[in-house]
XYZ file of C-alpha atoms in Angstrom:
569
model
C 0.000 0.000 0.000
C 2.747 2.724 0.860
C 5.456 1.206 -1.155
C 5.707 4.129 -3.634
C 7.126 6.160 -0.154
C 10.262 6.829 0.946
C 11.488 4.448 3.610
C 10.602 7.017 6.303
C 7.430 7.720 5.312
C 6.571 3.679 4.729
C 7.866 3.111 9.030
C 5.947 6.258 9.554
C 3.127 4.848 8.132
C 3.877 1.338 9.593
C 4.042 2.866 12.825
C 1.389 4.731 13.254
C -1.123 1.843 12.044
C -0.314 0.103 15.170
C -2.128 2.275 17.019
C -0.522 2.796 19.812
C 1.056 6.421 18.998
C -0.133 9.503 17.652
C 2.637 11.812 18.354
C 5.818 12.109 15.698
C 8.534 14.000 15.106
C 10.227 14.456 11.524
C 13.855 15.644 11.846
C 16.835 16.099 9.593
C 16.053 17.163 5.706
C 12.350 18.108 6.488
C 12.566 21.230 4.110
C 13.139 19.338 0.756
C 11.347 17.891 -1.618
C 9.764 13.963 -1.231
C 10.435 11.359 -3.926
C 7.144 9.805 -4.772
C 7.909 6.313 -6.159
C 5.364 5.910 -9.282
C 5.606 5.643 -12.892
C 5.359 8.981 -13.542
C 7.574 9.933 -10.440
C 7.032 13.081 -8.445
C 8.859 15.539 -6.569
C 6.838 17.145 -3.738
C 7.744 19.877 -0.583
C 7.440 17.812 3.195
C 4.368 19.303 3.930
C 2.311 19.100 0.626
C 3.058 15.303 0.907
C 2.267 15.028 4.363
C -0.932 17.083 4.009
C -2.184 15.891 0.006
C -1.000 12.400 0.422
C 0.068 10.792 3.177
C -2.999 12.555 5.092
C -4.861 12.862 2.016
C -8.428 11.239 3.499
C -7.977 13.038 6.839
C -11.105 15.377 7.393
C -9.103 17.737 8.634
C -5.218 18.616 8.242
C -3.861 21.905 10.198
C -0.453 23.547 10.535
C 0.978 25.617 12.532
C 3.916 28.184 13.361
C 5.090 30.557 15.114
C 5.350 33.299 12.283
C 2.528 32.349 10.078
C 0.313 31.072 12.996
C -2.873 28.469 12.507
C -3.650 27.943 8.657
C -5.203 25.124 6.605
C -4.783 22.034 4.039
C -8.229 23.636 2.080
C -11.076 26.282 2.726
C -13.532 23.848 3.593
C -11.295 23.272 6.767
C -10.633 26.703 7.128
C -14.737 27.069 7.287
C -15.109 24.085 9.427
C -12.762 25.762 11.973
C -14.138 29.107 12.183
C -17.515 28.212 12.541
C -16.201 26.054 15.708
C -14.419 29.283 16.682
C -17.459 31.730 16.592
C -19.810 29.477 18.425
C -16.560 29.759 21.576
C -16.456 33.768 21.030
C -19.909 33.997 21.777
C -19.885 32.476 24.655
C -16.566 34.075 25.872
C -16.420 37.155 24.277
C -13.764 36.719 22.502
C -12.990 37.768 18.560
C -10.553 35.308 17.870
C -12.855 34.167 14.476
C -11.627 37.470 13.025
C -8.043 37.427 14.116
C -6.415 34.186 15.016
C -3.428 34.433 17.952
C 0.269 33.309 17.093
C 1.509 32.413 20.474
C 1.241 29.015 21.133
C -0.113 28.913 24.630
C -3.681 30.453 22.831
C -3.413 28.472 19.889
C -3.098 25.130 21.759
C -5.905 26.202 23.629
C -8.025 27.188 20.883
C -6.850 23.901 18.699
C -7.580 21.635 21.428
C -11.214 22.493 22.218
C -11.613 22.219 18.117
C -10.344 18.742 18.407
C -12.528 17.626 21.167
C -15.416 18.988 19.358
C -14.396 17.016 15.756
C -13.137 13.617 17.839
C -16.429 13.383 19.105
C -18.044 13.752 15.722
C -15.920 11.120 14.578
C -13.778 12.901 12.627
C -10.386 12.165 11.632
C -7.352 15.342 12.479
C -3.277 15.943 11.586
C -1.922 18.471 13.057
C 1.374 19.769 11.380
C 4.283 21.768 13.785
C 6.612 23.642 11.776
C 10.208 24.599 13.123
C 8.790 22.437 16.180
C 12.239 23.806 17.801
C 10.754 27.519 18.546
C 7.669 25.741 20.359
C 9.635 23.230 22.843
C 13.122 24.384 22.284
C 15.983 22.434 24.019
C 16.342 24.000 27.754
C 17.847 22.804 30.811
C 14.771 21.896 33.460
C 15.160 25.209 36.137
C 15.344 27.445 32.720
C 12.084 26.763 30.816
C 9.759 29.483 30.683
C 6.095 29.101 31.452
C 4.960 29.279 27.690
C 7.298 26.507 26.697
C 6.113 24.598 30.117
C 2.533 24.995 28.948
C 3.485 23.866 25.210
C 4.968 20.600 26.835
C 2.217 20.177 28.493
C -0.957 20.628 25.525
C 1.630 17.966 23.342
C 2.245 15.446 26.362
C -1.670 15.481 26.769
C -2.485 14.836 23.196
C 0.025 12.260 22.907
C -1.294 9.932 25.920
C -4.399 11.409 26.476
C -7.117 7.611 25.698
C -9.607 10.169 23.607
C -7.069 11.053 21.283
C -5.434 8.087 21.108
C -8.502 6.171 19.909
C -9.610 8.773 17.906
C -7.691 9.314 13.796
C -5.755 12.008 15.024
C -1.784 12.592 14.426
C 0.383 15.167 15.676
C 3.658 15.794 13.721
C 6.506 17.862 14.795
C 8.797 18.941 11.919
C 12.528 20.625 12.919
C 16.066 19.784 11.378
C 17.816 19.023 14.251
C 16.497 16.295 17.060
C 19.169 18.554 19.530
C 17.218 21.728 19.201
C 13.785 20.329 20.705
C 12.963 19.481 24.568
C 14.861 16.499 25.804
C 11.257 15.696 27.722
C 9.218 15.875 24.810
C 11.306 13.580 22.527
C 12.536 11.004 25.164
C 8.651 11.070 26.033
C 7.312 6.640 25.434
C 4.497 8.540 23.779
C 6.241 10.186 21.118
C 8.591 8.627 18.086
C 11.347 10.457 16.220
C 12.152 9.576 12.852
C 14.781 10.997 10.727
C 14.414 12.146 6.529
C 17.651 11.403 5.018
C 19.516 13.508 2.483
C 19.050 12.041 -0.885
C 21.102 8.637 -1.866
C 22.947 8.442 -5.166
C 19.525 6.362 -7.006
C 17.438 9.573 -5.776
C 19.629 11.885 -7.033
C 19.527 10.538 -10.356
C 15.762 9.780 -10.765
C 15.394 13.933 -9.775
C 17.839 15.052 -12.355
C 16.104 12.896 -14.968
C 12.856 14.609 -13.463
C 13.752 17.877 -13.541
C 15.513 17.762 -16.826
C 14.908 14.729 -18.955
C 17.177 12.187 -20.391
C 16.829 13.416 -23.605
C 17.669 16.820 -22.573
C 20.490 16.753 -19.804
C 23.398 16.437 -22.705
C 22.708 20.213 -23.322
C 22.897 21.682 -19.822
C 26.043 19.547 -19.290
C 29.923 18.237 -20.275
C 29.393 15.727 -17.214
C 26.943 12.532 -17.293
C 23.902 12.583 -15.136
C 25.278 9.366 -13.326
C 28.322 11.204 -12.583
C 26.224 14.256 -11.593
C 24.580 12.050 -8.974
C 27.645 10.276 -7.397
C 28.836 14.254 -7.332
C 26.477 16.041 -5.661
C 26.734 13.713 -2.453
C 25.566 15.454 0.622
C 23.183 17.603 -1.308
C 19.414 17.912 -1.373
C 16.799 17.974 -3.798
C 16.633 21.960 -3.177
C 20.233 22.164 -3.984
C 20.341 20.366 -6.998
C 17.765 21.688 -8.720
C 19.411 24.972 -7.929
C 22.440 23.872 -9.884
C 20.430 22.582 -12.469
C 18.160 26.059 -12.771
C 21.328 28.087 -12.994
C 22.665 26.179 -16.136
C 19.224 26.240 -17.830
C 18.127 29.834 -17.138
C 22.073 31.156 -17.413
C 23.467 28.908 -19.929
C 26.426 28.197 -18.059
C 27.387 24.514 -19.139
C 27.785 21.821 -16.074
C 31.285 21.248 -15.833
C 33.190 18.921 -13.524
C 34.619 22.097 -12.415
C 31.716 24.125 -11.643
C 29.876 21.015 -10.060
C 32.317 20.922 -7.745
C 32.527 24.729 -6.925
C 28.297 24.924 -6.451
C 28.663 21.266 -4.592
C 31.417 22.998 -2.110
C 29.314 26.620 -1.021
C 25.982 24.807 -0.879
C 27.199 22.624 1.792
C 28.930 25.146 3.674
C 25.997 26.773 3.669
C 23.851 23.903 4.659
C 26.040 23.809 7.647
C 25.861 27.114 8.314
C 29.265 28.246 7.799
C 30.292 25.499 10.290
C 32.177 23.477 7.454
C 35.536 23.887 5.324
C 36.362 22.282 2.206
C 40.065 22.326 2.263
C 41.873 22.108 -1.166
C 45.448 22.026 -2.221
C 47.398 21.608 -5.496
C 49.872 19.781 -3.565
C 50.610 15.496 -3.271
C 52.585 13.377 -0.868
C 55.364 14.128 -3.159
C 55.372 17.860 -1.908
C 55.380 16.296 1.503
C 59.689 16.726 2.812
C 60.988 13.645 4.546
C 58.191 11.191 6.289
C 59.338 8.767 4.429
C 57.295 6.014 6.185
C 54.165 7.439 6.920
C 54.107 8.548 3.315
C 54.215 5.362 2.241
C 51.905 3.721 4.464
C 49.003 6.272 3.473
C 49.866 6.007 0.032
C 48.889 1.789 0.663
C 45.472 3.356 2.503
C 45.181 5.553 -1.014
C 45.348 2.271 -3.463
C 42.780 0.791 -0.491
C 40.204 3.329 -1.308
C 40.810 3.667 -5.050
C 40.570 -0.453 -5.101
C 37.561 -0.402 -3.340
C 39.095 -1.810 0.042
C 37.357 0.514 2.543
C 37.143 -2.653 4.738
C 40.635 -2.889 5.542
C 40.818 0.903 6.224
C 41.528 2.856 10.031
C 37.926 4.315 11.026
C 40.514 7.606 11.667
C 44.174 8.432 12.091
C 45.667 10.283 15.128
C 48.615 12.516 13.401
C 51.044 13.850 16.235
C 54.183 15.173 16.425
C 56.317 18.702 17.417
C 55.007 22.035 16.091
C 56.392 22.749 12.540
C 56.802 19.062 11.326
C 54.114 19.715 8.715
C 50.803 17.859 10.216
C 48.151 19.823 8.821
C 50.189 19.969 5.347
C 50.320 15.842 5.210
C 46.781 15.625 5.766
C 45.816 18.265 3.074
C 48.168 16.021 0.821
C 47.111 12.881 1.529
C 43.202 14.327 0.426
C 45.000 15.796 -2.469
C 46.049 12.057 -3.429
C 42.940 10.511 -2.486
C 40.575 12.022 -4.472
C 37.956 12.661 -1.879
C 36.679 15.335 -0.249
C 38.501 16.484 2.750
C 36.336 18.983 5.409
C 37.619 21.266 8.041
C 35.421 21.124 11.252
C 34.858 24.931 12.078
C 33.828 25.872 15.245
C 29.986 25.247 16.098
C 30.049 25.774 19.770
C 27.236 28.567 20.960
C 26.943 30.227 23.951
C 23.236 29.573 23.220
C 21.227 26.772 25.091
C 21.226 23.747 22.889
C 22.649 25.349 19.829
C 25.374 23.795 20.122
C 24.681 19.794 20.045
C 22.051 21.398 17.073
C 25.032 22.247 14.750
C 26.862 19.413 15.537
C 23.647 17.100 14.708
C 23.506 18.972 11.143
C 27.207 18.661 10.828
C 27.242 14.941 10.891
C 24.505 14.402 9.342
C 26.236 15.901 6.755
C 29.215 14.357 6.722
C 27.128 10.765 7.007
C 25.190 12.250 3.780
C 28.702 13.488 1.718
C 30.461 9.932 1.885
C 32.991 9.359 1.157
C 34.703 12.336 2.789
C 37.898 13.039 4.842
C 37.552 14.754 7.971
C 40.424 17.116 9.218
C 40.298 18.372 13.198
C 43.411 20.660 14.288
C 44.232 21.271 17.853
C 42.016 18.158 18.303
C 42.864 18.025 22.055
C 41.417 21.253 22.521
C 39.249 20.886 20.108
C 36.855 17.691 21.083
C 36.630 18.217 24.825
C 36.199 15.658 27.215
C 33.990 13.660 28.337
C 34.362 14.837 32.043
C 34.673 18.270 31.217
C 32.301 20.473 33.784
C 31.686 23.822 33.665
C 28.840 24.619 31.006
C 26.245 22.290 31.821
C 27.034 19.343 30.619
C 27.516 20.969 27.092
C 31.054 19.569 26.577
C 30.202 16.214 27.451
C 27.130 15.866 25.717
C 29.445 16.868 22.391
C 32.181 14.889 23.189
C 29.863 11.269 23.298
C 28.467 12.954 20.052
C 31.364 13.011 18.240
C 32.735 9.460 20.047
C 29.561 7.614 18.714
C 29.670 8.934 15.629
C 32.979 8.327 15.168
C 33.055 4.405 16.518
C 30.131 3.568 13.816
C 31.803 1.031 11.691
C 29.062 1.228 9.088
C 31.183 4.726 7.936
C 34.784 2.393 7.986
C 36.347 3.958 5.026
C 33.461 6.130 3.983
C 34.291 8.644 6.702
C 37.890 9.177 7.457
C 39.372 11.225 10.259
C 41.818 12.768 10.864
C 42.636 14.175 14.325
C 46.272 16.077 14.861
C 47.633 17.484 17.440
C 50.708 18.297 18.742
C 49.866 17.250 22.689
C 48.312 13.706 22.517
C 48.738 12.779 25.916
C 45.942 15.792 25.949
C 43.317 13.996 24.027
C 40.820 11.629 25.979
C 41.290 8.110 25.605
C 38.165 7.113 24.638
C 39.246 9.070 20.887
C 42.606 7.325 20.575
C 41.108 3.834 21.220
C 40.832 1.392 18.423
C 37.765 1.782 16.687
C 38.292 5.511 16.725
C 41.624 6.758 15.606
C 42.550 3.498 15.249
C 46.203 4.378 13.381
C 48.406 6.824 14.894
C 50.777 8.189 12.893
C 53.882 10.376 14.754
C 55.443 12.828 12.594
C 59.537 14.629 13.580
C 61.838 16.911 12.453
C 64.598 15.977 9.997
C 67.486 14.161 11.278
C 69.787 12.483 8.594
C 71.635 14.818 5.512
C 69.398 13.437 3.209
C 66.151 14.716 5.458
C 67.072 17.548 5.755
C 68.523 18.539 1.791
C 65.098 16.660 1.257
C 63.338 19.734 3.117
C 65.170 22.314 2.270
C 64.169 21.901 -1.682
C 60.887 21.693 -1.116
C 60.768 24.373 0.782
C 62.565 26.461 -1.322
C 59.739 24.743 -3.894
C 56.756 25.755 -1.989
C 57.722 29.411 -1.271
C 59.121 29.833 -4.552
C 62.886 31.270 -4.245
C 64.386 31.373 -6.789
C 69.114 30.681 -6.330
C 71.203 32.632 -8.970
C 72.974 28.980 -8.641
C 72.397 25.238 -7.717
C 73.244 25.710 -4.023
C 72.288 23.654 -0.547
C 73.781 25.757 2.382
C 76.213 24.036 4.440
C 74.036 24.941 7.571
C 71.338 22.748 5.971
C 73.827 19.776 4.998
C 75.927 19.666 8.262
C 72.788 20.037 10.380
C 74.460 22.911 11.866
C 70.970 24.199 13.365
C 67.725 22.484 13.706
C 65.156 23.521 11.052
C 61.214 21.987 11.168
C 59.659 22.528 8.211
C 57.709 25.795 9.620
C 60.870 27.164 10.503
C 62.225 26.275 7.371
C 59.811 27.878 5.592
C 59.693 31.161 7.393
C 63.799 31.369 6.976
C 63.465 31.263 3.599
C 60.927 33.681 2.924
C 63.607 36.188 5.138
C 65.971 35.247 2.494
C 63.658 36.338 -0.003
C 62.806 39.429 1.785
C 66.260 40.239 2.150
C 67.089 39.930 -1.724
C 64.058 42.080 -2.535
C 64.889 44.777 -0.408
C 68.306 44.886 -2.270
C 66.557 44.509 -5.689
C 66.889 41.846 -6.586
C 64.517 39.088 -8.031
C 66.646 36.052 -6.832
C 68.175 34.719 -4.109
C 72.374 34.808 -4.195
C 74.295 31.564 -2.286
C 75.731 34.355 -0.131
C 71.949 35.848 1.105
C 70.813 32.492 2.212
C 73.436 32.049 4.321
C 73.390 35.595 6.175
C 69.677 34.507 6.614
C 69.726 31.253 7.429
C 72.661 31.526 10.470
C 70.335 34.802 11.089
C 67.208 32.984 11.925
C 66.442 32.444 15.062
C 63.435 30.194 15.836
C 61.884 30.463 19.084
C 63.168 28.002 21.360
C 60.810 25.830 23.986
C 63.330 23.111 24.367
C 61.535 21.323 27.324
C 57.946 21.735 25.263
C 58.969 20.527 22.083
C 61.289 17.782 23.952
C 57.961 16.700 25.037
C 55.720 16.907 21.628
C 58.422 14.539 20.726
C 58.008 11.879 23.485
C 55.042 12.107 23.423
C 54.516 11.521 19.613
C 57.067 8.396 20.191
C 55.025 6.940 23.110
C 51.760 7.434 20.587
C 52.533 6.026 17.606
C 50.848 2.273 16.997
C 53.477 1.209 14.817
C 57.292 0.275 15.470
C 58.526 0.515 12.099
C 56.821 4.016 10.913
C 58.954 4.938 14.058
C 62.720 6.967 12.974
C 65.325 4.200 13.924
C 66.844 6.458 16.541
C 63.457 5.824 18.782
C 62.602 2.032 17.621
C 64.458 0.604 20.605
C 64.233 3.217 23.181
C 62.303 1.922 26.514
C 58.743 2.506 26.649
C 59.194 2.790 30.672
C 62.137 5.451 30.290
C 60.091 7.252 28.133
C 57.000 7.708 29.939
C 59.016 8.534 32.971
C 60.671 11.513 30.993
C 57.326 12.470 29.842
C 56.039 12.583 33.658
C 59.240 14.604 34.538
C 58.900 17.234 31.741
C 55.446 17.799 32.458
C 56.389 18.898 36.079
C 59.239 20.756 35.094
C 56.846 22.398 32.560
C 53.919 23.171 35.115
């Protein structure tokens, strides 16, 4: 009977035919359009499908919000209603026929006499909450005011009360995020949650051959409509057809280019600013020294592009001193990969509940945009902890958000972090353990000749001096001062400054020298002494590990650790 609905719609349906609750809440992509499975196929908005078809022989189908207030599927409800209403101003003196109240304290009081009155006519009643989340919004217990108190109250009623429950009446709640709305109300036995997915890959295509026809999607586009599909992962109906409406009305030709230029600022948007793409024109190659851990992600590279995502790390801890180039190898490695790699922005609020809302959308997002790379810098600072105290219970509550999410093995090698830090003794446990950031990768300034000529050319690569000669200073060769790659690259670009301000468009032999015995990097000897024990004591694998640390003791090492940490306050 419903098999022409989505899969949420068909449990919806399922659901509610067992009689036993009248109270649901629709959360995630609630304001896009709804795939209707038939031969002609059909794209519809939420609430036109809820209201035309899925409560199509209700007597009676009502929605509400806070801006718009009470309105109607049809006038002959609209009729039905305000008769009901002027019989109650009569008798209270009220005008409420001619001008309907927003708020909803009034409006659940007016809607629930209405119902009373139709239930015991026999009539059957959907009631339709938009942005549910400005009705019953998330609140700690002692800071609920009295209208949202009341609002709990009218929806708890309705959703055990044995009248309405025997009666064809449905309540729905609509809002994007499940964080955003009263613990109480969605916890409540009485009420079901169920979640409207962002559009799979088989969706995606059946809408673009909707919108635009087979026969006519050649000339909007260079790029295939299959390919257009597996592209526009992570986007909705909405956002499609806006990418479609622009080439049509604008003639601008689909390209893989521009696909992946709309794809990239309609998600950030989606997420409300909250996500990153990163890109770089850079590969492992660009990456100095590393040698190792090069290698080994290069093997996790061929895994993905062999279709091996089962052999894959559900995410990588990257660690390692300040300046050894974390944040670059990651960019790389996504570079390589050919997948999307995201930057987690920062979505905490000082707003009640806003918070755990962005991060809902967030990875819902990233669940929706698979496969993707996720990048998180400063991760110890970052994630939080899962005893952290202090904001009420804020921290926590995101830090088992993010732990869950990230120990789903359904997402093994469709969602791939990456969390780096320079302090992982920092991060919480329960993130390093396998299952989470299952590989940890440690990452140190060059040691050997051959590291550090290695760094020192692409360095002088990436920042683009040019020598009047083939030169590799003797400070570099001999190892006559440490360089990490940040300090590498910040000596060189003095070199460059220095030859400018003479000038001159390249860099002589003699210049790099004055510069490079000139440059003085700031020195935290104890700190970065113990980045580097730390990163040794961290990493899961012996023989990614520089020889000089393979056979150092464990126990001596940790007891270093302890000592520098006290030294260090």
């Amino acid at each position: 009977m419903f098999n022409h609905y989505p899969e949420w719609a068909q449990e919806f349906a399922q659901k509610y035919l067992s009689r036993t609750i009248n109270q649901f809440i629709l959360h995630g992509n609630v304001h896009d359009l709804v795939p209707l499975d038939r031969e002609n196929n059909n794209f519809v908005r939420l609430k036109t499908f809820l209201s035309e078809e899925f409560f199509g022989a209700r007597d009676y189908v009502i929605f509400y919000d806070r801006s718009s207030g009470i309105y109607f599927r049809d006038g002959e409800s609209k009729k039905d209603f305000n008769r009901a209403l002027s019989g109650r101003d009569s008798l209270m003196g009220t005008d409420y026929a001619n001008k309907l109240p927003k708020d909803p304290v009034r409006v659940f009081s007016l809607l629930e006499q209405y119902f009373r009155l139709r239930i015991d006519d026999k009539k059957s009643i959907a009631l339709i909450i938009d942005y549910a989340e400005t009705i019953v919004p998330m609140n700690e217990a002692g800071s609920t005011g009295s209208e949202d108190r009341t609002s709990m109250v009218y929806l708890s009623r309705w959703a055990h009360d044995p009248m309405f429950l025997a009666a064809d009446f449905t309540t729905v709640l609509l809002t994007e995020n499940l964080a955003d709305l009263n613990k109480t109300l969605v916890q409540n036995p009485y009420t079901n949650e169920l979640k409207i997915n962002i559009p799979d890959e088989k969706q995606r295509k059946n809408f673009i051959h909707f919108e635009v026809g087979e026969d006519k999607f050649g000339g909007l586009s260079n790029v295939s409509a299959e390919v257009v599909a597996q592209q526009t992962a992570g986007l909705n109906f909405i956002n499609i057809r806006s990418i479609l409406s622009n080439a049509r009305e604008n003639k601008e030709t689909i390209t893989h280019h521009r696909l992946s230029e709309a794809k990239k600022e309609l998600i950030e948007a989606e997420a409300y600013g909250l996500l990153e793409f990163v890109e770089t024109h850079y590969t492992l190659d660009d990456v100095a020294g590393h040698t190792k851990v090069k290698e080994h992600l290069r093997h996790a590279v061929q895994a993905l592009k062999n279709g091996r995502r089962d052999v894959l790390p559900m995410g990588y801890l990257v660690c390692g001193p300040v300046g050894t180039g974390k944040t670059f190898l990651v960019n790389c490695f996504a570079s390589e990969v050919g997948i999307p790699m995201v930057k987690l922005k920062n979505f905490r609020s000082q707003w009640q509940g806003v918070t755990e809302g962005n991060l809902e959308k967030i990875l819902g997002l990233l669940k929706a945009m698979a496969p993707v790379a996720v990048m998180i810098d400063e991760a110890d600072a970052y994630l939080g902890d899962r005893d952290a105290s202090g904001d009420s219970g804020v921290s926590s509550r995101v830090f088992s958000q993010i732990a869950t999410f990230m120990s789903d093995t359904r997402n093994r090698g469709r969602i791939l972090w990456f969390l780096m830090t320079a302090r992982p003794d920092l991060m919480p446990v329960d993130l390093k353990r396998q299952g989470r950031a299952e590989e940890h990768l440690a990452l140190f300034p060059p040691h050997t000749k051959e590291e550090r000529v290695e760094l020192f050319k692409v360095m002088k690569n990436k920042t683009g001096l040019e020598l009047t000669e083939e030169y590799v200073p003797k400070t570099i060769e001999q190892g006559l001062k440490s360089f990490s790659g940040a300090d590498m690259e910040a000596a060189l670009t003095r070199a460059k400054f220095r030859a400018a301000a003479q000038g001159m468009g390249k860099v002589t032999p003699e210049i790099l020298d004055i510069a490079l015995n000139d440059f003085l990097p700031p020195t935290y000897p104890e700190e970065i002494e113990l980045q580097t024990l730390s990163a040794v004591i961290e990493c899961t694998s012996k023989e990614l590990l520089p020889e000089r640390y393979q056979e150092m003791d464990r126990g001596d090492i940790l007891e270093k650790i302890e000592d520098l940490k006290l030294r260090i306050g």
